[in-house]
Coordinates of C-alpha atoms in Angstrom, one line a residue:
X13 CA 55.7 -18.2 21.3
X14 CA 52.9 -15.8 22.4
X15 CA 54.1 -12.7 24.1
X16 CA 52.0 -10.3 26.2
X17 CA 50.4 -7.6 24.1
X18 CA 52.0 -4.1 24.8
X19 CA 49.6 -1.6 26.4
X20 CA 50.4 1.4 24.2
X21 CA 52.4 0.7 21.1
X22 CA 52.6 2.7 18.0
X23 CA 53.5 1.3 14.6
X24 CA 52.8 -2.3 15.7
X25 CA 50.1 -4.5 14.2
X26 CA 48.4 -5.2 17.6
X27 CA 47.7 -2.5 20.1
X28 CA 46.3 -2.9 23.6
X29 CA 44.7 -0.3 25.9
X30 CA 44.3 -1.6 29.5
X31 CA 41.9 0.0 32.0
X32 CA 44.0 -0.3 35.1
X33 CA 43.7 1.7 38.3
X34 CA 46.6 3.8 37.2
X35 CA 45.0 4.8 33.9
X36 CA 41.3 4.6 34.8
X37 CA 41.0 8.3 35.4
X38 CA 42.7 9.2 32.1
X39 CA 40.6 6.7 30.2
X40 CA 37.5 8.1 31.7
X41 CA 38.5 11.7 30.8
X42 CA 39.4 10.5 27.3
X43 CA 35.9 8.9 26.9
X44 CA 34.3 12.1 28.2
X45 CA 36.2 14.0 25.5
X46 CA 35.0 11.6 22.9
X47 CA 31.4 11.9 24.0
X48 CA 31.6 15.7 23.9
X49 CA 33.1 15.5 20.5
X50 CA 30.2 13.2 19.3
X51 CA 27.6 15.6 20.8
X52 CA 29.1 18.7 19.2
X53 CA 30.0 17.1 15.9
X54 CA 33.8 17.8 16.2
X55 CA 36.5 15.5 15.2
X56 CA 36.9 12.3 17.3
X57 CA 40.1 11.6 19.2
X58 CA 42.8 9.6 17.6
X59 CA 42.1 6.6 19.8
X60 CA 38.7 6.1 18.2
X61 CA 39.4 7.3 14.7
X62 CA 40.0 3.8 13.4
X63 CA 36.4 2.5 14.0
X64 CA 32.9 3.8 13.4
X65 CA 29.5 2.9 14.8
X66 CA 26.6 1.8 12.7
X67 CA 23.4 3.8 12.3
X68 CA 21.4 1.3 14.4
X69 CA 23.8 1.2 17.3
X70 CA 25.6 -2.0 16.0
X71 CA 29.3 -1.9 15.8
X72 CA 30.7 -1.9 12.2
X73 CA 34.1 -2.8 11.0
X74 CA 36.6 0.1 11.1
X75 CA 38.1 1.4 7.9
X76 CA 41.4 0.3 6.4
X77 CA 41.2 -3.2 8.0
X78 CA 41.5 -1.9 11.6
X79 CA 39.5 -3.7 14.3
X80 CA 38.8 -2.7 18.0
X81 CA 38.3 -5.6 20.4
X82 CA 37.1 -5.2 24.0
X83 CA 38.4 -8.1 26.1
X84 CA 36.6 -8.9 29.3
X85 CA 38.8 -11.0 31.5
X86 CA 39.5 -11.2 35.2
X87 CA 43.2 -10.3 34.9
X88 CA 44.1 -8.0 32.0
X89 CA 47.8 -8.3 32.7
X90 CA 47.6 -12.1 32.9
X91 CA 47.3 -14.9 30.4
X92 CA 45.6 -13.2 27.4
X93 CA 48.2 -12.5 24.8
X94 CA 48.4 -12.3 21.1
X95 CA 51.6 -12.5 19.0
X96 CA 52.2 -9.7 16.5
X97 CA 51.3 -10.3 12.9
X98 CA 54.2 -10.9 10.5
X99 CA 55.4 -8.0 8.3
X100 CA 52.7 -7.0 5.9
X101 CA 50.1 -9.0 7.8
X102 CA 47.4 -6.4 7.1
X103 CA 44.7 -6.2 9.7
X104 CA 45.6 -4.3 12.9
X105 CA 43.8 -5.3 16.1
X106 CA 43.4 -2.6 18.8
X107 CA 42.7 -4.3 22.1
X108 CA 41.0 -2.8 25.1
X109 CA 40.6 -4.8 28.3
X110 CA 38.2 -4.7 31.2
X111 CA 38.5 -6.7 34.4
X112 CA 34.8 -7.0 35.0
X113 CA 31.4 -6.4 33.4
X114 CA 30.9 -3.0 35.2
X115 CA 34.2 -1.8 33.7
X116 CA 33.2 -3.2 30.3
X117 CA 29.9 -1.3 30.3
X118 CA 31.9 1.9 30.8
X119 CA 34.3 1.1 28.0
X120 CA 31.6 -0.1 25.5
X121 CA 31.5 2.7 22.9
X122 CA 30.4 2.7 19.3
X123 CA 33.9 2.2 18.0
X124 CA 34.1 -1.3 19.5
X125 CA 33.8 -3.9 16.8
X126 CA 33.7 -7.0 18.9
X127 CA 33.7 -8.2 22.5
X128 CA 35.7 -11.2 23.7
X129 CA 34.4 -12.5 27.1
X130 CA 36.3 -15.0 29.2
X131 CA 34.0 -17.8 30.2
X132 CA 36.0 -18.3 33.4
X133 CA 35.0 -14.9 34.8
X134 CA 33.6 -14.9 38.4
X135 CA 29.9 -15.8 38.3
X136 CA 30.4 -18.3 35.5
X137 CA 28.5 -20.9 37.6
X138 CA 25.2 -19.2 36.8
X139 CA 23.2 -20.1 33.7
X140 CA 25.0 -23.5 33.1
X141 CA 28.4 -21.9 33.3
X142 CA 27.5 -19.0 30.9
X143 CA 26.6 -16.3 33.5
X144 CA 29.1 -13.7 32.3
X145 CA 28.3 -14.4 28.6
X146 CA 24.6 -14.0 29.2
X147 CA 25.2 -10.6 30.9
X148 CA 27.4 -9.5 28.0
X149 CA 24.8 -10.4 25.4
X150 CA 22.3 -8.3 27.3
X151 CA 24.8 -5.5 27.7
X152 CA 25.7 -5.4 24.0
X153 CA 22.9 -6.7 21.9
X154 CA 24.1 -5.0 18.7
X155 CA 27.7 -6.0 19.0
X156 CA 29.5 -9.2 17.9
X157 CA 30.5 -11.4 20.8
X158 CA 33.2 -14.0 21.0
X159 CA 33.7 -16.5 23.9
X160 CA 37.2 -17.2 25.3
X161 CA 37.7 -20.7 26.8
X162 CA 40.4 -23.2 27.7
X163 CA 41.0 -26.0 25.2
X164 CA 39.6 -28.5 27.6
X165 CA 36.3 -26.6 27.9
X166 CA 35.1 -27.2 24.3
X167 CA 31.6 -28.2 25.4
X168 CA 31.0 -24.9 27.2
X169 CA 32.5 -23.0 24.3
X170 CA 30.0 -24.6 21.9
X171 CA 27.2 -23.9 24.4
X172 CA 28.3 -20.2 24.3
X173 CA 27.6 -20.1 20.5
X174 CA 24.2 -21.7 21.0
X175 CA 23.5 -19.1 23.6
X176 CA 24.1 -16.2 21.2
X177 CA 27.9 -15.7 20.8
X178 CA 29.1 -15.5 17.2
X179 CA 32.1 -17.8 17.7
X180 CA 34.6 -19.0 20.3
X181 CA 38.4 -19.1 20.7
X182 CA 40.7 -21.3 22.7
X183 CA 43.1 -19.4 24.8
X184 CA 46.1 -21.6 24.0
X185 CA 45.6 -21.4 20.2
X186 CA 45.5 -17.6 19.8
X187 CA 47.6 -15.9 17.2
X188 CA 47.2 -12.6 15.4
X189 CA 45.9 -14.0 12.1
X190 CA 43.3 -16.2 13.8
X191 CA 42.2 -13.4 16.1
X192 CA 41.7 -10.9 13.3
X193 CA 40.0 -13.4 11.0
X194 CA 37.6 -14.6 13.8
X195 CA 36.7 -11.0 14.7
X196 CA 35.9 -10.2 11.1
X197 CA 33.8 -13.3 10.8
X198 CA 31.9 -12.6 14.0
X199 CA 31.2 -9.0 12.9
X200 CA 29.9 -10.0 9.5
X201 CA 27.9 -12.9 11.0
X202 CA 26.3 -10.5 13.5
X203 CA 25.5 -8.1 10.6
X204 CA 24.0 -11.0 8.5
X205 CA 21.9 -12.2 11.5
X206 CA 20.6 -8.7 11.9
X207 CA 19.7 -8.4 8.2
X208 CA 17.9 -11.8 8.4
X209 CA 16.0 -10.7 11.4
X210 CA 14.9 -7.5 9.7
X211 CA 13.8 -9.5 6.7
X212 CA 11.8 -11.9 8.8
X213 CA 10.2 -9.0 10.7
X214 CA 9.4 -7.3 7.4
X215 CA 7.7 -10.4 6.1
X216 CA 5.7 -10.8 9.3
X217 CA 4.7 -7.1 9.1
X218 CA 3.6 -7.6 5.5
X219 CA 1.4 -10.6 6.5
X220 CA -0.1 -8.6 9.3
X221 CA -0.8 -5.7 7.0
X222 CA -2.5 -8.0 4.5
X223 CA -4.7 -9.4 7.3
X224 CA -5.5 -5.9 8.6
X225 CA -6.2 -4.6 5.1
X226 CA -8.8 -7.3 4.6
X227 CA -10.4 -6.2 7.8
X228 CA -10.4 -2.5 7.0
X229 CA -11.4 -2.5 3.4
X230 CA -15.1 -3.0 2.8
X231 CA -16.8 -6.1 1.6
X232 CA -19.6 -5.0 -0.7
X233 CA -23.1 -6.0 0.3
X234 CA -24.8 -6.6 -3.0
X235 CA -26.8 -9.8 -2.5
X236 CA -29.7 -9.9 -4.8
X237 CA -28.4 -7.2 -7.2
X238 CA -27.8 -7.8 -10.9
X239 CA -25.1 -5.0 -11.1
X240 CA -21.5 -5.8 -11.7
X241 CA -19.0 -4.3 -9.3
X242 CA -15.3 -3.7 -9.2
X243 CA -13.0 -1.6 -7.0
X244 CA -9.3 -0.8 -6.5
X245 CA -7.4 0.9 -3.7
X246 CA -3.8 2.1 -3.8
X247 CA -2.3 4.2 -0.9
X248 CA 0.1 6.9 -2.0
X249 CA 2.5 6.6 0.9
X250 CA 5.3 4.1 0.6
X251 CA 4.5 0.8 2.4
X252 CA 1.3 2.3 3.8
X253 CA -1.6 0.1 4.6
X254 CA -4.3 2.6 3.9
X255 CA -4.6 6.3 3.0
X256 CA -7.2 8.9 3.5
X257 CA -9.5 7.6 0.7
X258 CA -12.5 5.4 1.5
X259 CA -15.4 3.7 -0.3
X260 CA -18.3 1.3 0.2
X261 CA -21.3 -0.3 -1.5
X262 CA -24.4 -1.8 0.1
X263 CA -27.9 -2.9 -1.1
X264 CA -30.7 -2.0 1.2
X265 CA -33.9 -4.1 1.6
X266 CA -35.9 -1.9 -0.8
X267 CA -33.5 -3.0 -3.6
X268 CA -31.6 0.3 -3.8
X269 CA -27.8 0.0 -4.3
X270 CA -25.9 2.7 -2.4
X271 CA -22.4 3.5 -3.4
X272 CA -20.0 6.0 -1.8
X273 CA -16.5 7.2 -2.2
X274 CA -14.6 9.9 -0.2
X275 CA -11.2 11.4 0.5
X276 CA -9.9 12.8 3.8
X277 CA -7.4 15.6 3.2
X278 CA -3.9 14.5 4.0
X279 CA -2.0 11.2 3.7
X280 CA -1.0 10.1 7.3
X281 CA -2.3 7.4 9.6
X282 CA -4.7 9.8 11.3
X283 CA -6.4 10.5 8.0
X284 CA -6.5 6.8 7.2
X285 CA -8.2 6.1 10.5
X286 CA -10.7 8.9 10.0
X287 CA -11.6 7.6 6.5
X288 CA -12.3 4.1 8.0
X289 CA -14.5 5.7 10.7
X290 CA -16.5 7.7 8.1
X291 CA -17.0 4.6 5.9
X292 CA -18.3 2.6 8.8
X293 CA -20.6 5.4 9.9
X294 CA -21.9 5.7 6.3
X295 CA -22.7 2.0 6.1
X296 CA -24.4 2.0 9.5
X297 CA -26.5 5.0 8.6
X298 CA -27.4 3.7 5.2
X299 CA -28.5 0.3 6.5
X300 CA -30.6 2.1 9.1
X301 CA -32.5 3.9 6.3
X302 CA -31.0 7.3 6.7
X303 CA -30.0 9.3 3.6
X304 CA -29.9 12.6 1.9
X305 CA -28.8 15.7 3.9
X306 CA -29.4 14.0 7.2
X307 CA -26.8 11.3 6.4
X308 CA -24.2 13.8 5.2
X309 CA -24.8 16.1 8.1
X310 CA -24.3 13.2 10.5
X311 CA -21.1 12.2 8.7
X312 CA -19.9 15.8 9.1
X313 CA -20.6 15.6 12.8
X314 CA -18.6 12.4 13.1
X315 CA -15.7 14.1 11.2
X316 CA -15.8 17.2 13.5
X317 CA -15.7 15.0 16.6
X318 CA -12.9 12.7 15.4
X319 CA -10.5 14.9 13.4
X320 CA -7.2 16.0 14.9
X321 CA -7.4 19.6 13.6
X322 CA -10.2 22.0 12.6
X323 CA -8.5 22.3 9.2
X324 CA -9.2 18.6 8.3
X325 CA -12.1 18.1 5.9
X326 CA -13.3 15.3 3.6
X327 CA -14.9 15.2 0.2
X328 CA -17.6 12.7 -0.6
X329 CA -19.7 11.4 -3.6
X330 CA -22.8 9.2 -3.1
X331 CA -24.7 7.4 -5.8
X332 CA -28.0 5.8 -5.0
X333 CA -29.1 3.5 -7.9
X334 CA -32.8 2.8 -8.1
X335 CA -34.1 -0.8 -7.6
X336 CA -34.9 -1.2 -11.3
X337 CA -31.4 0.1 -12.2
X338 CA -32.5 2.7 -14.8
X339 CA -31.8 5.8 -12.8
X340 CA -29.7 7.1 -9.9
X341 CA -29.5 10.0 -7.5
X342 CA -26.1 11.7 -7.0
X343 CA -24.8 13.9 -4.2
X344 CA -21.5 15.7 -4.2
X345 CA -19.7 17.2 -1.2
X346 CA -16.8 18.9 -2.8
X347 CA -15.8 15.7 -4.7
X348 CA -15.0 15.1 -8.4
X349 CA -18.1 14.2 -10.4
X350 CA -18.9 10.6 -11.5
X351 CA -18.1 9.3 -15.0
X352 CA -21.2 7.8 -16.7
X353 CA -21.0 5.7 -19.8
X354 CA -24.4 4.7 -21.4
X355 CA -24.7 2.1 -24.1
X356 CA -23.9 3.6 -27.5
X357 CA -22.5 6.9 -26.0
X358 CA -19.1 8.1 -24.9
X359 CA -18.4 8.2 -21.2
X360 CA -19.2 11.7 -19.8
X361 CA -18.6 13.5 -16.6
X362 CA -21.6 14.8 -14.7
X363 CA -21.6 18.5 -14.1
X364 CA -20.8 20.3 -10.8
X365 CA -24.0 22.3 -11.0
X366 CA -25.6 20.5 -8.0
X367 CA -22.7 20.3 -5.6
X368 CA -22.3 21.1 -1.9
X369 CA -19.4 21.9 0.3
X370 CA -16.8 19.3 1.6
X371 CA -17.6 17.8 4.9
X372 CA -16.1 19.8 7.8
X373 CA -15.9 23.1 6.0
X374 CA -19.2 24.8 6.7
X375 CA -21.6 24.3 9.6
X376 CA -25.2 23.6 8.6
X377 CA -24.2 22.7 5.0
X378 CA -26.7 21.5 2.4
X379 CA -26.0 19.0 -0.3
X380 CA -28.5 19.1 -3.2
X381 CA -29.2 15.9 -5.1
X382 CA -29.3 15.3 -8.9
X383 CA -31.2 12.5 -10.6
X384 CA -29.5 10.9 -13.5
X385 CA -31.2 8.7 -16.2
X386 CA -29.0 5.7 -16.9
X387 CA -31.0 3.5 -19.2
X388 CA -30.7 -0.3 -19.7
X389 CA -27.0 -0.7 -20.1
X390 CA -24.4 1.6 -18.4
X391 CA -21.3 1.9 -16.3
X392 CA -20.8 4.5 -13.5
X393 CA -17.3 5.1 -12.2
X394 CA -16.6 7.1 -9.0
X395 CA -13.1 7.9 -8.0
X396 CA -10.8 10.0 -5.8
X397 CA -8.7 12.9 -7.2
X398 CA -5.5 10.8 -7.0
X399 CA -6.6 9.3 -10.4
X400 CA -6.8 12.6 -12.2
X401 CA -3.9 14.5 -10.5
X402 CA -1.1 12.4 -12.0
X403 CA 1.3 14.1 -14.5
X404 CA 1.2 13.6 -18.2
X405 CA 4.8 12.8 -19.0
X406 CA 7.8 12.5 -16.6
X407 CA 8.8 15.9 -15.4
X408 CA 5.7 17.5 -16.9
X409 CA 3.7 20.1 -15.0
X410 CA 0.5 19.2 -16.8
X411 CA -2.0 17.1 -15.0
X412 CA -4.2 14.4 -16.5
X413 CA -7.4 16.1 -15.3
X414 CA -11.0 14.9 -15.6
X415 CA -11.2 15.4 -19.3
X416 CA -8.0 13.4 -19.9
X417 CA -9.3 10.6 -17.7
X418 CA -12.6 10.6 -19.6
X419 CA -10.8 10.3 -22.9
X420 CA -8.6 7.5 -21.6
X421 CA -11.6 5.5 -20.3
X422 CA -13.4 5.9 -23.6
X423 CA -10.4 4.4 -25.4
X424 CA -10.6 1.4 -23.0
X425 CA -14.3 1.0 -23.4
X426 CA -13.9 1.1 -27.2
X427 CA -11.4 -1.8 -26.8
X428 CA -14.1 -3.8 -25.0
X429 CA -12.8 -3.5 -21.5
X430 CA -15.3 -3.7 -18.6
X431 CA -15.4 -4.0 -14.9
X432 CA -12.0 -5.2 -13.3
X433 CA -10.2 -5.1 -16.6
X434 CA -11.3 -1.5 -17.2
X435 CA -10.1 -0.3 -13.8
X436 CA -6.7 -2.1 -14.0
X437 CA -6.1 -0.7 -17.5
X438 CA -7.0 2.8 -16.3
X439 CA -4.7 2.6 -13.3
X440 CA -1.8 1.2 -15.4
X441 CA -2.3 3.9 -18.0
X442 CA -2.3 6.7 -15.4
X443 CA 0.9 5.4 -13.8
X444 CA 2.5 5.1 -17.2
X445 CA 1.7 8.7 -18.1
X446 CA 2.9 9.8 -14.7
X447 CA 6.2 8.0 -15.3
X448 CA 5.9 5.9 -12.1
X449 CA 3.8 5.4 -9.0
X450 CA 1.3 8.0 -8.1
X451 CA 2.0 10.1 -5.0
X452 CA -1.6 10.5 -3.9
X453 CA -4.0 7.8 -2.7
X454 CA -6.2 6.4 -5.4
X455 CA -9.6 4.7 -4.9
X456 CA -11.8 3.7 -7.8
X457 CA -15.3 2.1 -7.7
X458 CA -17.2 0.9 -10.8
X459 CA -20.8 -0.2 -11.0
X460 CA -22.4 -1.5 -14.3
X461 CA -25.6 -3.0 -15.7
X462 CA -26.6 -4.5 -19.0
X463 CA -24.0 -6.0 -21.3
X464 CA -21.8 -8.7 -19.7
X465 CA -23.7 -8.2 -16.4
X466 CA -23.5 -11.2 -14.1
X467 CA -26.6 -13.3 -13.3
X468 CA -28.3 -12.1 -10.1
X469 CA -27.0 -14.0 -7.0
X470 CA -29.4 -15.7 -4.7
X471 CA -31.5 -13.2 -2.8
X472 CA -30.5 -12.8 0.9
X473 CA -33.0 -10.9 3.1
X474 CA -36.1 -9.1 2.0
X475 CA -36.0 -6.9 -1.1
X476 CA -38.6 -4.9 -3.0
X477 CA -39.5 -6.3 -6.5

């Protein structure tokens, strides 16, 4: 036969702490001591040593099979009782009681594993008889919640589960084993529900990122061009959408193909946003027919207006390929030089002889141009420094560098790789040499002409012959 649970028992399998008028002050003082202990990092009091709180505020099961239950019922000295577990029963249930929701809010601490709310509390008429439960669910969104009902009130008990409770118990069927098992089930179910919710949110976030990425990364405007095009972008930050690298390619009405790649110093979201702004500004200026020093000076002005700090700068490389495709003009603003592979020759880096300062470093900067003869068949690869700053061997301090990258690309060209296959192989090899993912952002853009070049698409808009 069930017997009332003792208020303070030591050595028994079930313990009960009742917040009555006689003990309310001492309970409040004890909680204040616990809060001070948590704030100062000192040891918690013995009353809360059997349970710990989760990192996200959700209650977690206490060690050694101990559980702490907060019972919310109108009369803590009344009908709620649990028989003691038999000898060697295992789980010990510590019970705290509150006579109303106001008192429950005061007693709700991180060491509570589960709440048991009496559906017969005053105010139950609200929300289809679930008023107290609804308030408890709002009060303790990270805790497991059980509903306590009379056996003849099974329909309302089931409705409590549909409303958000993890399970329900009938008052007349309680015993120690059932209570401890149900509490553990409720705690684990709440934890599983939380994990499933986080997984769903993560999937939705990934889908939103993919849609956002499609909007932020450029769509090349190469209608009417016979050039082949390939690009890849990989942010260095874990789970990042974009980094500080940016690139773009457009064909203007005179038939010139303009390509650009740049790198904002840093790896945070501010740098990523600034990179997108610079890319859009470059595209607008290029389509408006602005180029040379005027274009780069305007981009520098945009950077200076939008950057978060005066120390932020950006490197840039522009390549303007002539309408007939046999020559190009290159400008460097503190950026690594392009890699040019002509038919019958090894891929070679252009020199830094004609290079200007990075954007945002010097007011009134000048960026000299260099014309490059390309010939009939060629590939030009422009890239950010993330591609060349990877390590050569796990734990090695030696970087791949520009010469190492050129050698690697020549091996892939000799194997017959072109366009997308060439970029994919290059990135895979760099990561292999690094012993894992690269820590810096990487952007690579490749333009080619001649062997294996695609047929020119239909001409859209006016173009020079």
